[in-house]
């Protein structure tokens, strides 16, 4: 006799090697996760987001659209998938267990541009 529900058995047949969550916590983590993450959301430090993680994107320049940070690829996901690149992960995504603090994390709001003053022009 199987220890899994009928839904879990069907899920297991459709996704060999993966079983659906077996409790409410895992179900919530799965629901909060997005494609491209290295692990389930909400398994990292509480209150931390992907934007604050060293694995979120690369380089120091962060592209913005309408003042908002654009999704960036997770480098840890690529390592775990042997070089395959996943889709971009939103900056506000709850962190996963592979979280590694980036210091400093990119600012959510863009820095105001410095305006030239009359003194600088003259």
mmCIF file of C-alpha atoms in Angstrom:
data_model
loop_
_atom_site.group_PDB
_atom_site.id
_atom_site.type_symbol
_atom_site.label_atom_id
_atom_site.label_comp_id
_atom_site.label_asym_id
_atom_site.label_seq_id
_atom_site.Cartn_x
_atom_site.Cartn_y
_atom_site.Cartn_z
ATOM 1 C CA UNK A 1 0.000 0.000 0.000
ATOM 2 C CA UNK A 2 1.314 3.439 -0.986
ATOM 3 C CA UNK A 3 2.027 6.093 1.645
ATOM 4 C CA UNK A 4 1.232 8.870 -0.858
ATOM 5 C CA UNK A 5 -2.101 10.405 -1.789
ATOM 6 C CA UNK A 6 -3.500 9.788 -5.300
ATOM 7 C CA UNK A 7 -2.462 13.349 -6.292
ATOM 8 C CA UNK A 8 1.098 12.699 -5.121
ATOM 9 C CA UNK A 9 1.197 9.407 -7.041
ATOM 10 C CA UNK A 10 0.043 11.086 -10.277
ATOM 11 C CA UNK A 11 2.528 13.948 -9.755
ATOM 12 C CA UNK A 12 5.302 11.364 -9.264
ATOM 13 C CA UNK A 13 4.408 9.666 -12.553
ATOM 14 C CA UNK A 14 4.417 12.966 -14.441
ATOM 15 C CA UNK A 15 7.638 14.243 -12.868
ATOM 16 C CA UNK A 16 9.927 11.251 -12.190
ATOM 17 C CA UNK A 17 12.192 11.808 -9.216
ATOM 18 C CA UNK A 18 10.111 14.682 -7.859
ATOM 19 C CA UNK A 19 7.329 14.336 -5.363
ATOM 20 C CA UNK A 20 4.851 17.065 -4.531
ATOM 21 C CA UNK A 21 4.935 18.728 -1.136
ATOM 22 C CA UNK A 22 3.616 16.587 1.673
ATOM 23 C CA UNK A 23 2.745 19.296 4.178
ATOM 24 C CA UNK A 24 1.455 22.854 4.352
ATOM 25 C CA UNK A 25 4.911 24.428 4.792
ATOM 26 C CA UNK A 26 6.317 22.762 1.685
ATOM 27 C CA UNK A 27 3.169 23.624 -0.269
ATOM 28 C CA UNK A 28 3.571 27.311 0.699
ATOM 29 C CA UNK A 29 7.262 27.291 -0.264
ATOM 30 C CA UNK A 30 6.465 25.693 -3.613
ATOM 31 C CA UNK A 31 3.699 28.218 -4.298
ATOM 32 C CA UNK A 32 6.047 31.122 -3.428
ATOM 33 C CA UNK A 33 8.836 29.843 -5.712
ATOM 34 C CA UNK A 34 9.439 30.989 -9.284
ATOM 35 C CA UNK A 35 11.262 29.281 -12.163
ATOM 36 C CA UNK A 36 14.991 29.989 -12.150
ATOM 37 C CA UNK A 37 15.474 29.777 -8.365
ATOM 38 C CA UNK A 38 18.183 27.447 -7.057
ATOM 39 C CA UNK A 39 15.839 26.056 -4.368
ATOM 40 C CA UNK A 40 12.382 26.631 -2.871
ATOM 41 C CA UNK A 41 11.470 30.157 -1.797
ATOM 42 C CA UNK A 42 11.287 30.949 1.926
ATOM 43 C CA UNK A 43 14.025 28.426 2.784
ATOM 44 C CA UNK A 44 16.644 31.173 3.224
ATOM 45 C CA UNK A 45 17.023 33.720 6.007
ATOM 46 C CA UNK A 46 13.674 35.172 7.013
ATOM 47 C CA UNK A 47 12.919 38.541 5.452
ATOM 48 C CA UNK A 48 15.766 38.356 2.912
ATOM 49 C CA UNK A 49 15.166 38.608 -0.834
ATOM 50 C CA UNK A 50 17.045 37.542 -3.943
ATOM 51 C CA UNK A 51 18.159 41.159 -4.503
ATOM 52 C CA UNK A 52 20.287 40.860 -1.360
ATOM 53 C CA UNK A 53 21.922 37.607 -2.515
ATOM 54 C CA UNK A 54 25.375 37.333 -4.054
ATOM 55 C CA UNK A 55 24.043 34.792 -6.599
ATOM 56 C CA UNK A 56 21.420 37.187 -8.019
ATOM 57 C CA UNK A 57 22.832 38.412 -11.315
ATOM 58 C CA UNK A 58 26.408 39.374 -11.930
ATOM 59 C CA UNK A 59 28.361 42.562 -12.167
ATOM 60 C CA UNK A 60 27.737 45.881 -10.495
ATOM 61 C CA UNK A 61 25.372 47.456 -13.021
ATOM 62 C CA UNK A 62 21.714 46.651 -12.513
ATOM 63 C CA UNK A 63 19.310 47.328 -15.357
ATOM 64 C CA UNK A 64 16.101 49.140 -14.550
ATOM 65 C CA UNK A 65 12.827 49.641 -16.348
ATOM 66 C CA UNK A 66 10.649 52.533 -15.218
ATOM 67 C CA UNK A 67 12.839 52.881 -12.127
ATOM 68 C CA UNK A 68 12.375 49.256 -11.034
ATOM 69 C CA UNK A 69 15.111 46.621 -10.904
ATOM 70 C CA UNK A 70 14.725 44.076 -13.686
ATOM 71 C CA UNK A 71 14.716 40.331 -12.923
ATOM 72 C CA UNK A 72 18.187 38.757 -13.015
ATOM 73 C CA UNK A 73 19.371 35.207 -13.434
ATOM 74 C CA UNK A 74 20.449 33.190 -10.405
ATOM 75 C CA UNK A 75 24.065 32.065 -10.799
ATOM 76 C CA UNK A 76 23.586 29.275 -8.244
ATOM 77 C CA UNK A 77 20.741 27.884 -10.366
ATOM 78 C CA UNK A 78 23.119 27.848 -13.355
ATOM 79 C CA UNK A 79 25.790 26.035 -11.333
ATOM 80 C CA UNK A 80 23.327 23.413 -10.132
ATOM 81 C CA UNK A 81 21.951 22.968 -13.672
ATOM 82 C CA UNK A 82 25.477 22.511 -15.076
ATOM 83 C CA UNK A 83 25.569 25.815 -16.917
ATOM 84 C CA UNK A 84 21.961 26.006 -18.098
ATOM 85 C CA UNK A 85 20.528 29.476 -17.595
ATOM 86 C CA UNK A 86 17.118 29.863 -16.048
ATOM 87 C CA UNK A 87 14.740 32.778 -16.406
ATOM 88 C CA UNK A 88 15.315 35.973 -14.449
ATOM 89 C CA UNK A 89 14.213 36.020 -10.805
ATOM 90 C CA UNK A 90 12.438 39.152 -9.482
ATOM 91 C CA UNK A 91 14.393 41.222 -6.946
ATOM 92 C CA UNK A 92 11.656 40.955 -4.294
ATOM 93 C CA UNK A 93 11.529 37.144 -4.425
ATOM 94 C CA UNK A 94 11.847 35.472 -0.998
ATOM 95 C CA UNK A 95 15.321 33.956 -0.635
ATOM 96 C CA UNK A 96 16.201 30.266 -0.843
ATOM 97 C CA UNK A 97 18.571 28.072 1.153
ATOM 98 C CA UNK A 98 21.510 29.014 -1.107
ATOM 99 C CA UNK A 99 21.297 32.658 0.033
ATOM 100 C CA UNK A 100 24.662 34.356 0.466
ATOM 101 C CA UNK A 101 24.601 37.986 1.605
ATOM 102 C CA UNK A 102 25.697 40.582 -0.962
ATOM 103 C CA UNK A 103 27.130 43.637 0.752
ATOM 104 C CA UNK A 104 26.029 46.111 -0.326
ATOM 105 C CA UNK A 105 22.877 44.937 -2.058
ATOM 106 C CA UNK A 106 21.684 47.009 -5.025
ATOM 107 C CA UNK A 107 19.343 49.802 -4.048
ATOM 108 C CA UNK A 108 15.682 49.275 -4.828
ATOM 109 C CA UNK A 109 15.272 52.907 -5.860
ATOM 110 C CA UNK A 110 17.755 54.424 -8.320
ATOM 111 C CA UNK A 111 20.191 56.953 -6.937
ATOM 112 C CA UNK A 112 19.267 60.520 -7.875
ATOM 113 C CA UNK A 113 21.492 61.928 -10.550
ATOM 114 C CA UNK A 114 23.686 64.843 -9.583
ATOM 115 C CA UNK A 115 22.625 68.075 -11.196
ATOM 116 C CA UNK A 116 25.143 70.529 -12.476
ATOM 117 C CA UNK A 117 25.164 73.748 -10.519
ATOM 118 C CA UNK A 118 25.945 77.204 -11.832
ATOM 119 C CA UNK A 119 29.312 77.044 -10.051
ATOM 120 C CA UNK A 120 30.290 73.828 -11.806
ATOM 121 C CA UNK A 121 29.347 75.244 -15.195
ATOM 122 C CA UNK A 122 31.195 78.535 -14.759
#
